Amino acid sequence: MDICAVVMAAGDGKRMKSSHSKVVHQVAGKPIVKWVYDALCEAGCGEQVYIVGDKQEEIRDVLGEGVAYVFQEQRLGTGHAVRQAEPFLEGRGGYVIVLPGDSPMVSAETINKALSRMKEGDYAAIVITASAEDPTGYGRVVRDDNGNVLKIVEHRDCSEEELKIKEINSSMYVFKTPLLLSALGRLSASNAQKEYYLTDTIGILIKDGGTVGSIICDYEDTLGVNDRYQLMQANKIMNKRILRKHMMNGVEIVDEDSTWIHSAVEIGRDTIILPGTTIMGNTIIGEDCIIGENTRLESVQVGSGTTIDYSVASEAVIGSNCRIGPFSHIRPGTLLKDNVTIGAYVEVKASEIDEYTRARHLTYIGDSKVGKNVIFGAGTVTCNYDGVEKVGCTIEDNVFVGGNANILASVVLGHDSYIAAGSTINQDVPALGLGIARSMQKNKENWVADRNRLRGANYIKLDTRRSEV
Ligand code: UD1
Ligand code: MG
């Protein structure tokens, strides 16, 4: 059987009020049109043609060159859009699946159901419909007394009676290809929007004596994204589905309302996701981790047994049994091996940190290579910018860095060395040595009494205003 698909994706998307094509807006981290493409591929339909408009580059960037594109110069409606695919459809028998590019919830299951229904009887077309609690804006499916589809009427063209119909057109169809071609040639634009409606092909096929069947889906599976509110709704529905899938796979999710997980994310069993957590991009998390609360991970790889608490990490690799947070920032290009501890107000950028190393408080490590079992005292800073370029330092195994030390660009701290607290280290420190770089302390005996500066019980009085002390 010759089966191909036409996806309408050239619309201006006026209701989105965006400078971008409507169909590249993301739902659960994936462009809307990519959801459609993936559903078609999963349903086994590899031959796809996309009707694109002025923003076609954005769509081509998403889908690549594995599909065909047809440019619709003027946006004269969905019927006009599909007509642009005529050269692609002419001479073909079999079925054509027609989908809107703005319906991310479409699934392979729905497409396959429509194809099976088509094969069951002698149908000219199958319309996929749904019952909407609020059908505003959708085309309505008008049926005769026997329940057969008669026509589809767009919201703006509906009579009072038709407006009451709750069954909506999803804009997803399967047609017999030659019959679709014959109906497309007979569309007119005599309607409220002065557009060529694809929906009118249904009435034409029935007038021709054909039968149009339908399958009724869940409203959520047909949701079209036309404005930002529907985009939010689609994200919410898709997110709940993704969370459910992870829960069924053994991931514990404490609060589905405040947890957001993108479609490509993978999570191992017995990992717990605490509230307020967003997991984005191609993040992969191992087993037995605790992530959150209030954490954002974007394209991060996390080993098993790691905890990440109130932190932000992106494009980084975090090993197994690491302790991250609270309030850590792990930036792109970072590689943390196993059993590393990164604590409060610690930022790591493009650095490699080996096993069992600990930076528990107030530290910045940038562009550096750090060995095993290193300890960073509070307030350590790698001064990785020499004013011209970013160059980190090298800290070998078992180094102890005292509090508030600055390690300048390119410096090498040899293995098992100590750095005295408060030092600014601008030269290499030899292995097993001590690096100290601070002025000697002087104590002045009785200085306070001599200067009459005793503070005693001179407490500061609190002001009644909250902002003042
Ligand atoms: C369409 C249907 C409506 C259905 C709804 C479901 C028509 C006339 N109406 O309305 O019955 O209930 O979808 O979501 O078909 N497009 C083009 N070129 C154009 C116009 C549109 O490629 O000239 C594309 C758009 O990019 C979009 C799709 O076709 O992806 C549907 O167009 P849209 O304007 O969103 O139609 P709806 O008003 O949603
Ligand atoms: Mg739409």
mmCIF file of C-alpha atoms and ligand atoms in Angstrom, residues 15 22 100 102-103 224-226 230, ligand 2:
data_model
loop_
_atom_site.group_PDB
_atom_site.id
_atom_site.type_symbol
_atom_site.label_atom_id
_atom_site.label_comp_id
_atom_site.label_asym_id
_atom_site.label_seq_id
_atom_site.Cartn_x
_atom_site.Cartn_y
_atom_site.Cartn_z
ATOM 1 C CA ARG A 15 -2.368 34.193 17.137
ATOM 2 C CA LYS A 22 4.372 28.605 15.234
ATOM 3 C CA PRO A 100 -1.584 19.961 10.828
ATOM 4 C CA ASP A 102 0.585 22.569 15.002
ATOM 5 C CA SER A 103 -0.781 19.505 16.837
ATOM 6 C CA GLY A 224 -3.921 22.284 18.327
ATOM 7 C CA VAL A 225 -1.519 25.028 19.380
ATOM 8 C CA ASN A 226 -2.649 28.352 17.963
ATOM 9 C CA GLN A 230 -2.819 26.506 24.085
HETATM 10 MG MG MG B 2 -4.460 25.354 14.321
#
